[in-house]
Tab-separated table of C-alpha atoms in Angstrom:
chain	number	residue	atom	x	y	z
V	1	UNK	CA	-5.670	5.359	9.960
V	2	UNK	CA	-6.180	1.840	8.649
V	3	UNK	CA	-8.295	-0.574	6.727
V	4	UNK	CA	-9.787	-3.207	9.112
V	5	UNK	CA	-10.859	-6.747	7.930
V	6	UNK	CA	-13.060	-8.581	10.442
V	7	UNK	CA	-12.282	-12.176	10.352
V	8	UNK	CA	-14.005	-13.286	13.544
V	9	UNK	CA	-14.944	-16.925	13.095
V	10	UNK	CA	-13.378	-17.304	9.841
V	11	UNK	CA	-11.521	-20.507	9.618
V	12	UNK	CA	-8.050	-20.673	8.382
V	13	UNK	CA	-8.845	-22.676	5.174
V	14	UNK	CA	-10.839	-19.654	4.020
V	15	UNK	CA	-7.660	-17.452	4.220
V	16	UNK	CA	-5.807	-17.995	0.802
V	17	UNK	CA	-2.361	-16.897	-0.439
V	18	UNK	CA	-2.214	-17.288	-4.143
V	19	UNK	CA	-0.790	-15.386	-7.295
V	20	UNK	CA	-3.192	-13.969	-9.904
V	21	UNK	CA	-2.255	-13.386	-13.414
V	22	UNK	CA	-5.038	-10.622	-13.550
V	23	UNK	CA	-3.886	-9.004	-10.336
V	24	UNK	CA	-0.314	-8.930	-11.654
V	25	UNK	CA	-1.359	-7.590	-15.210
V	26	UNK	CA	-3.149	-4.663	-13.201
V	27	UNK	CA	-0.013	-3.937	-11.378
V	28	UNK	CA	2.225	-4.172	-14.508
V	29	UNK	CA	-0.174	-1.868	-16.254
V	30	UNK	CA	0.091	0.626	-13.190
V	31	UNK	CA	3.767	0.510	-13.373
V	32	UNK	CA	3.598	1.499	-17.257
V	33	UNK	CA	1.144	4.390	-16.382
V	34	UNK	CA	3.145	5.647	-13.458
V	35	UNK	CA	6.828	4.472	-13.882
V	36	UNK	CA	7.857	7.163	-11.282
V	37	UNK	CA	6.066	5.349	-8.679
V	38	UNK	CA	8.398	2.356	-9.577
V	39	UNK	CA	11.994	3.311	-9.916
V	40	UNK	CA	13.044	-0.272	-9.499
V	41	UNK	CA	11.166	-1.278	-12.551
V	42	UNK	CA	12.614	1.420	-14.552
V	43	UNK	CA	14.361	-1.108	-17.120
V	44	UNK	CA	11.195	-3.143	-17.549
V	45	UNK	CA	8.821	-0.001	-17.892
V	46	UNK	CA	11.167	1.727	-20.317
V	47	UNK	CA	11.592	-1.544	-22.476
V	48	UNK	CA	7.878	-2.271	-22.605
V	49	UNK	CA	6.811	0.947	-23.162
V	50	UNK	CA	9.142	1.519	-26.166
V	51	UNK	CA	8.011	-1.832	-27.624
V	52	UNK	CA	4.226	-1.185	-27.525
V	53	UNK	CA	2.458	-0.662	-30.775
V	54	UNK	CA	1.033	2.788	-30.906
V	55	UNK	CA	-2.498	1.507	-31.325
V	56	UNK	CA	-2.220	-0.577	-28.250
V	57	UNK	CA	-0.583	2.307	-26.251
V	58	UNK	CA	-3.614	4.549	-27.448
V	59	UNK	CA	-6.118	1.960	-26.260
V	60	UNK	CA	-4.330	1.550	-22.867
V	61	UNK	CA	-4.450	5.507	-22.477
V	62	UNK	CA	-8.225	5.372	-22.943
V	63	UNK	CA	-8.914	3.338	-19.906
V	64	UNK	CA	-5.918	4.162	-17.765
V	65	UNK	CA	-7.903	5.687	-14.817
V	66	UNK	CA	-8.756	1.876	-14.010
V	67	UNK	CA	-4.980	1.258	-12.813
V	68	UNK	CA	-3.460	4.748	-13.052
V	69	UNK	CA	-4.773	6.810	-10.204
V	70	UNK	CA	-6.032	3.926	-8.344
V	71	UNK	CA	-6.608	0.303	-9.091
V	72	UNK	CA	-10.059	-0.816	-10.054
V	73	UNK	CA	-11.506	-3.741	-7.934
V	74	UNK	CA	-12.097	-5.777	-11.151
V	75	UNK	CA	-8.364	-6.147	-11.217
V	76	UNK	CA	-8.158	-7.867	-7.570
V	77	UNK	CA	-9.925	-11.111	-8.209
V	78	UNK	CA	-10.969	-12.954	-4.964
V	79	UNK	CA	-10.704	-16.394	-6.496
V	80	UNK	CA	-7.339	-16.435	-8.372
V	81	UNK	CA	-7.120	-18.965	-11.330
V	82	UNK	CA	-4.239	-20.535	-13.259
V	83	UNK	CA	-4.657	-18.657	-16.393
V	84	UNK	CA	-5.675	-14.956	-17.271
V	85	UNK	CA	-8.297	-16.353	-19.661
V	86	UNK	CA	-10.137	-17.883	-16.611
V	87	UNK	CA	-10.042	-14.820	-14.582
V	88	UNK	CA	-11.455	-12.916	-17.522
V	89	UNK	CA	-14.320	-15.237	-17.782
V	90	UNK	CA	-15.039	-14.891	-14.159
V	91	UNK	CA	-15.408	-11.099	-14.945
V	92	UNK	CA	-17.537	-11.888	-17.829
V	93	UNK	CA	-20.002	-13.333	-15.352
V	94	UNK	CA	-20.359	-10.291	-13.367
V	95	UNK	CA	-23.560	-8.049	-13.763
V	96	UNK	CA	-23.345	-4.922	-15.574
V	97	UNK	CA	-24.165	-2.608	-12.583
V	98	UNK	CA	-21.472	-4.154	-10.522
V	99	UNK	CA	-18.865	-4.171	-13.307
V	100	UNK	CA	-19.468	-0.657	-14.365
V	101	UNK	CA	-19.384	0.634	-10.745
V	102	UNK	CA	-16.024	-0.939	-10.286
V	103	UNK	CA	-14.783	-0.071	-13.577
V	104	UNK	CA	-15.618	3.773	-12.981
V	105	UNK	CA	-14.432	3.828	-9.403
V	106	UNK	CA	-13.168	7.358	-9.924
V	107	UNK	CA	-16.845	8.528	-9.752
V	108	UNK	CA	-17.349	6.949	-6.139
V	109	UNK	CA	-13.913	6.985	-4.660
V	110	UNK	CA	-14.872	9.452	-1.810
V	111	UNK	CA	-17.796	7.051	-1.034
V	112	UNK	CA	-16.023	3.891	-1.411
V	113	UNK	CA	-16.037	2.636	2.153
V	114	UNK	CA	-19.851	3.294	2.533
V	115	UNK	CA	-20.711	2.049	-0.990
V	116	UNK	CA	-22.221	3.941	-3.860
V	117	UNK	CA	-24.862	3.100	-6.546
V	118	UNK	CA	-23.587	2.229	-9.894
V	119	UNK	CA	-23.630	5.051	-12.597
V	120	UNK	CA	-25.678	2.831	-14.679
V	121	UNK	CA	-28.749	3.330	-12.219
V	122	UNK	CA	-28.056	6.538	-10.392
V	123	UNK	CA	-28.079	9.832	-12.219
V	124	UNK	CA	-25.790	11.791	-9.678
V	125	UNK	CA	-23.136	9.103	-9.942
V	126	UNK	CA	-23.475	9.139	-13.700
V	127	UNK	CA	-22.838	12.831	-13.873
V	128	UNK	CA	-19.965	12.635	-11.648
V	129	UNK	CA	-18.460	9.873	-13.777
V	130	UNK	CA	-18.870	11.917	-16.897
V	131	UNK	CA	-17.187	15.131	-15.030
V	132	UNK	CA	-14.275	13.153	-13.850
V	133	UNK	CA	-13.637	11.400	-17.142
V	134	UNK	CA	-13.758	14.781	-18.656
V	135	UNK	CA	-11.182	16.144	-16.137
V	136	UNK	CA	-8.725	13.361	-17.393
V	137	UNK	CA	-8.923	13.951	-21.037
V	138	UNK	CA	-10.990	13.608	-24.388
V	139	UNK	CA	-10.061	9.985	-24.703
V	140	UNK	CA	-10.878	9.109	-21.099
V	141	UNK	CA	-14.250	10.981	-21.414
V	142	UNK	CA	-15.084	9.121	-24.420
V	143	UNK	CA	-14.405	5.773	-22.681
V	144	UNK	CA	-16.640	6.864	-19.816
V	145	UNK	CA	-19.338	7.823	-22.142
V	146	UNK	CA	-19.033	4.471	-24.121
V	147	UNK	CA	-19.192	2.320	-20.848
V	148	UNK	CA	-22.335	4.090	-19.686
V	149	UNK	CA	-24.117	3.769	-22.993
V	150	UNK	CA	-22.931	0.444	-24.135
V	151	UNK	CA	-21.660	-1.594	-21.247
V	152	UNK	CA	-21.775	-4.919	-23.024
V	153	UNK	CA	-19.717	-3.675	-25.907
V	154	UNK	CA	-17.298	-1.871	-23.676
V	155	UNK	CA	-16.691	-4.739	-21.486
V	156	UNK	CA	-15.911	-6.831	-24.584
V	157	UNK	CA	-13.511	-3.975	-25.698
V	158	UNK	CA	-11.684	-4.055	-22.406
V	159	UNK	CA	-11.245	-7.921	-22.303
V	160	UNK	CA	-9.638	-7.619	-25.747
V	161	UNK	CA	-7.448	-4.976	-24.563
V	162	UNK	CA	-6.260	-7.036	-21.698
V	163	UNK	CA	-5.823	-10.030	-24.027
V	164	UNK	CA	-3.657	-7.978	-26.408
V	165	UNK	CA	-1.712	-6.869	-23.375
V	166	UNK	CA	-1.012	-10.459	-22.640
V	167	UNK	CA	0.095	-11.195	-26.179
V	168	UNK	CA	2.189	-8.189	-26.459
V	169	UNK	CA	4.138	-8.414	-23.279
V	170	UNK	CA	2.529	-9.809	-20.268
V	171	UNK	CA	2.593	-13.556	-21.101
V	172	UNK	CA	6.177	-13.525	-21.120
V	173	UNK	CA	6.443	-11.450	-17.994
V	174	UNK	CA	4.099	-13.681	-16.266
V	175	UNK	CA	6.093	-16.838	-17.092
V	176	UNK	CA	9.282	-15.142	-15.396
V	177	UNK	CA	7.430	-13.701	-12.216
V	178	UNK	CA	4.766	-16.496	-11.597
V	179	UNK	CA	7.411	-18.926	-10.121
V	180	UNK	CA	8.579	-16.260	-7.582
V	181	UNK	CA	4.964	-15.505	-6.641
V	182	UNK	CA	3.947	-19.064	-6.263
V	183	UNK	CA	6.894	-19.737	-4.062
V	184	UNK	CA	6.069	-16.608	-1.850
V	185	UNK	CA	2.379	-17.828	-1.629
V	186	UNK	CA	3.471	-21.385	-0.662
V	187	UNK	CA	5.829	-19.914	2.221
V	188	UNK	CA	3.000	-17.749	3.464
V	189	UNK	CA	0.551	-20.597	3.299
V	190	UNK	CA	2.944	-22.828	5.354
V	191	UNK	CA	3.732	-20.004	7.846
V	192	UNK	CA	-0.297	-19.973	8.331
V	193	UNK	CA	-0.310	-23.539	8.974
V	194	UNK	CA	2.611	-23.888	11.131
V	195	UNK	CA	2.984	-20.470	13.079
V	196	UNK	CA	-0.615	-19.069	12.569
V	197	UNK	CA	-2.068	-15.988	10.988
V	198	UNK	CA	-0.215	-13.305	12.662
V	199	UNK	CA	3.069	-14.521	11.552
V	200	UNK	CA	1.728	-15.050	7.892
V	201	UNK	CA	0.311	-11.459	7.557
V	202	UNK	CA	3.449	-9.926	9.203
V	203	UNK	CA	5.647	-11.848	6.666
V	204	UNK	CA	3.667	-10.596	3.908
V	205	UNK	CA	4.048	-6.969	4.989
V	206	UNK	CA	5.098	-5.074	8.042
V	207	UNK	CA	2.091	-2.768	7.579
V	208	UNK	CA	-0.351	-5.557	8.218
V	209	UNK	CA	-0.992	-7.005	11.619
V	210	UNK	CA	-3.646	-9.373	13.426
V	211	UNK	CA	-5.571	-8.058	16.341
V	212	UNK	CA	-7.343	-10.302	18.619
V	213	UNK	CA	-9.450	-9.377	21.703
V	214	UNK	CA	-12.871	-10.117	23.261
V	215	UNK	CA	-14.516	-8.526	20.286
V	216	UNK	CA	-13.104	-10.749	17.822
V	217	UNK	CA	-10.189	-10.829	15.363
V	218	UNK	CA	-9.120	-8.286	12.655
V	219	UNK	CA	-6.600	-7.980	10.093
V	220	UNK	CA	-5.295	-4.245	10.134
V	221	UNK	CA	-3.645	-2.715	7.098
V	222	UNK	CA	-1.937	0.426	7.965
V	223	UNK	CA	-2.965	2.913	5.032
V	224	UNK	CA	-3.672	6.716	4.938
V	225	UNK	CA	-7.378	5.820	4.505
V	226	UNK	CA	-10.020	4.777	6.913
V	227	UNK	CA	-11.937	1.694	5.939
V	228	UNK	CA	-13.760	-1.355	7.482
V	229	UNK	CA	-15.190	-4.581	5.939
V	230	UNK	CA	-15.905	-8.295	7.149
V	231	UNK	CA	-15.039	-11.595	5.865
V	232	UNK	CA	-17.502	-13.336	7.800
V	233	UNK	CA	-19.371	-15.791	5.589
V	234	UNK	CA	-16.880	-15.308	2.796
V	235	UNK	CA	-13.002	-15.380	2.702
V	236	UNK	CA	-9.882	-13.286	2.595
V	237	UNK	CA	-7.494	-13.539	-0.455
V	238	UNK	CA	-3.827	-12.459	-0.381
V	239	UNK	CA	-2.335	-11.797	-3.632
V	240	UNK	CA	1.491	-11.500	-3.971
V	241	UNK	CA	2.948	-9.145	-6.574
V	242	UNK	CA	6.335	-8.624	-8.094
V	243	UNK	CA	5.390	-5.279	-9.605
V	244	UNK	CA	3.359	-3.719	-6.702
V	245	UNK	CA	5.903	-2.122	-4.392
V	246	UNK	CA	5.353	0.376	-2.719
V	247	UNK	CA	1.590	-0.114	-3.110
V	248	UNK	CA	-0.367	-2.327	-0.591
V	249	UNK	CA	-3.949	-2.575	-1.715
V	250	UNK	CA	-6.772	-3.658	0.348
V	251	UNK	CA	-10.118	-4.188	-1.312
V	252	UNK	CA	-12.677	-3.429	1.139
V	253	UNK	CA	-15.712	-2.351	-0.976
V	254	UNK	CA	-19.267	-3.257	0.637
V	255	UNK	CA	-20.458	-6.474	-0.918
V	256	UNK	CA	-17.092	-7.674	-2.288
V	257	UNK	CA	-14.746	-10.248	-0.821
V	258	UNK	CA	-11.934	-8.748	0.990
V	259	UNK	CA	-8.650	-9.054	-1.191
V	260	UNK	CA	-5.091	-7.674	-0.227
V	261	UNK	CA	-2.418	-7.459	-2.663
V	262	UNK	CA	1.106	-7.077	-1.284
V	263	UNK	CA	4.655	-6.718	-2.703
V	264	UNK	CA	7.018	-9.522	-2.365
V	265	UNK	CA	10.149	-7.353	-2.206
V	266	UNK	CA	11.010	-4.650	0.294
V	267	UNK	CA	14.065	-2.581	-0.256
V	268	UNK	CA	14.971	0.936	0.446
V	269	UNK	CA	15.320	3.611	-1.937
V	270	UNK	CA	18.280	5.854	-1.903
V	271	UNK	CA	18.611	9.428	-2.645
V	272	UNK	CA	19.995	12.857	-1.344
V	273	UNK	CA	18.703	16.486	-1.094
V	274	UNK	CA	19.748	19.736	0.343
V	275	UNK	CA	19.131	20.295	4.147
V	276	UNK	CA	17.047	23.535	3.370
V	277	UNK	CA	15.018	21.867	0.730
V	278	UNK	CA	14.236	18.749	3.019
V	279	UNK	CA	13.437	21.213	5.905
V	280	UNK	CA	10.840	22.907	3.840
V	281	UNK	CA	9.231	19.825	2.411
V	282	UNK	CA	8.996	18.120	5.856
V	283	UNK	CA	7.429	21.226	7.250
V	284	UNK	CA	4.974	21.343	4.557
V	285	UNK	CA	4.074	17.632	5.107
V	286	UNK	CA	3.989	17.980	8.800
V	287	UNK	CA	0.102	18.793	8.738
V	288	UNK	CA	-1.855	15.804	8.958
V	289	UNK	CA	-4.312	16.964	6.104
V	290	UNK	CA	-1.538	17.496	3.812
V	291	UNK	CA	-0.271	13.972	4.313
V	292	UNK	CA	-3.651	12.708	3.531
V	293	UNK	CA	-3.931	14.838	0.413
V	294	UNK	CA	-0.542	13.260	-0.803
V	295	UNK	CA	-2.377	9.866	-0.977
V	296	UNK	CA	-4.476	11.095	-3.763
V	297	UNK	CA	-2.023	13.485	-5.252
V	298	UNK	CA	0.622	10.599	-5.562
V	299	UNK	CA	-1.561	8.480	-7.288
V	300	UNK	CA	-2.459	11.105	-10.175
V	301	UNK	CA	-3.402	14.559	-11.105
V	302	UNK	CA	-6.353	16.018	-9.195
V	303	UNK	CA	-8.265	19.117	-9.442
V	304	UNK	CA	-8.966	21.373	-6.349
V	305	UNK	CA	-12.600	20.491	-6.493
V	306	UNK	CA	-11.836	16.751	-6.708
V	307	UNK	CA	-9.705	16.872	-3.596
V	308	UNK	CA	-12.198	19.022	-1.714
V	309	UNK	CA	-14.970	16.594	-2.455
V	310	UNK	CA	-12.734	13.501	-1.472
V	311	UNK	CA	-11.647	14.958	1.826
V	312	UNK	CA	-14.876	16.939	2.612
V	313	UNK	CA	-13.068	20.212	2.825
V	314	UNK	CA	-13.756	23.601	1.166
V	315	UNK	CA	-12.067	24.415	-2.093
V	316	UNK	CA	-10.203	27.460	-0.425
V	317	UNK	CA	-8.933	24.921	2.268
V	318	UNK	CA	-7.613	22.738	-0.300
V	319	UNK	CA	-6.095	25.565	-2.333
V	320	UNK	CA	-4.125	26.821	0.956
V	321	UNK	CA	-2.816	23.504	1.630
V	322	UNK	CA	-1.690	22.998	-2.243
V	323	UNK	CA	-0.089	26.359	-2.019
V	324	UNK	CA	2.221	25.389	0.859
V	325	UNK	CA	3.103	22.113	-0.864
V	326	UNK	CA	3.788	23.891	-4.191
V	327	UNK	CA	6.126	26.293	-2.466
V	328	UNK	CA	7.985	23.475	-0.938
V	329	UNK	CA	8.555	22.068	-4.534
V	330	UNK	CA	6.476	18.863	-3.821
V	331	UNK	CA	3.926	19.396	-6.606
V	332	UNK	CA	3.683	19.788	-10.276
V	333	UNK	CA	0.661	21.760	-11.890
V	334	UNK	CA	-0.642	21.573	-15.319
V	335	UNK	CA	-3.662	23.030	-17.078
V	336	UNK	CA	-5.944	21.065	-19.287
V	337	UNK	CA	-8.687	23.022	-20.826
V	338	UNK	CA	-10.568	24.690	-17.911
V	339	UNK	CA	-9.079	22.199	-15.416
V	340	UNK	CA	-5.969	22.766	-13.182
V	341	UNK	CA	-4.550	19.617	-12.262
V	342	UNK	CA	-2.066	19.061	-9.247
V	343	UNK	CA	0.029	16.099	-8.579
V	344	UNK	CA	2.804	14.995	-6.067
V	345	UNK	CA	6.196	15.106	-7.555
V	346	UNK	CA	7.087	11.467	-6.756
V	347	UNK	CA	10.586	11.695	-7.607
V	348	UNK	CA	10.933	14.521	-4.872
V	349	UNK	CA	8.943	12.599	-2.581
V	350	UNK	CA	11.147	9.355	-3.079
V	351	UNK	CA	14.243	11.533	-1.902
V	352	UNK	CA	12.522	12.265	1.171
V	353	UNK	CA	12.669	8.546	2.061
V	354	UNK	CA	11.141	5.412	1.146
V	355	UNK	CA	8.960	5.265	4.344
V	356	UNK	CA	7.172	8.415	3.397
V	357	UNK	CA	6.622	7.228	-0.170
V	358	UNK	CA	5.431	3.770	0.692
V	359	UNK	CA	2.909	5.388	3.303
V	360	UNK	CA	1.173	7.509	0.819
V	361	UNK	CA	1.341	5.075	-1.922
V	362	UNK	CA	0.378	2.099	0.160
């Protein structure tokens, strides 16, 4: 499975490697929301989380599904700017329907590749956004309701939230990482100029390749999701990130310019586990559908019905797969009101090997 970006006829000058402060802030917020995904950032996430004022931490919790379970396309700008303020200005120019649809991407995740109408104009998507917001907790539900009822005011609230994050911790972090990211972008740009696109994308990530044949040219991003988009008539932007590993994001929504965010570092995780436990877990993961389910379960807690909808399965089928994974010790389960939420135990998964963890979180 993979995400394919058709770049047939696209000139090299429309392919850009450039750091983005907004994209890096999104990656940092995800690391704070899911520190288990990022063991290498343990010191930073622990220190930063401890220093957050309670009021800011509460506000981040309200909107965290924009960077927790997945990453909203709003946080992957196609035209990176020098400053966060400039990128937030670009977001302000986006119309409400597109903005709200991207902000509430949880409501159309299973329809992402084919496109889905905005919850602002489609009643079915509106109900789905409200239902999925409620499944994540009362604060998230209130945020979804506010976004649908008052998109202008909620957009301003979100901008202030990101600006307050910049003031509280990100401005200092960005000053430290932007040099590394700019150097990486320059290196990839030089590879593109001197050796070609195939060398540049391979250097960015071993999970990306360039395919060329009589049908055209394509950038193929190896992921546990199937998607296709085209950059013809637009461009492709590659965003290096110091906070991203093991994620490799490929924005491929219809109507959006393709964007890829790739981690600048690639080092193995260590770990150990009993032979019997490893055997049970590997056997549980041998089924291709359970591997696919791990993609959602690794990113956040999901109900059985959410997984059934996302993968076009019946609820009993999903329950059987979850039972196998739970018996192998791969899942954690919690009850929130009438919802039962399942999540991959990322710490256990990491001990199986960085290749597995990177594949499901990519």
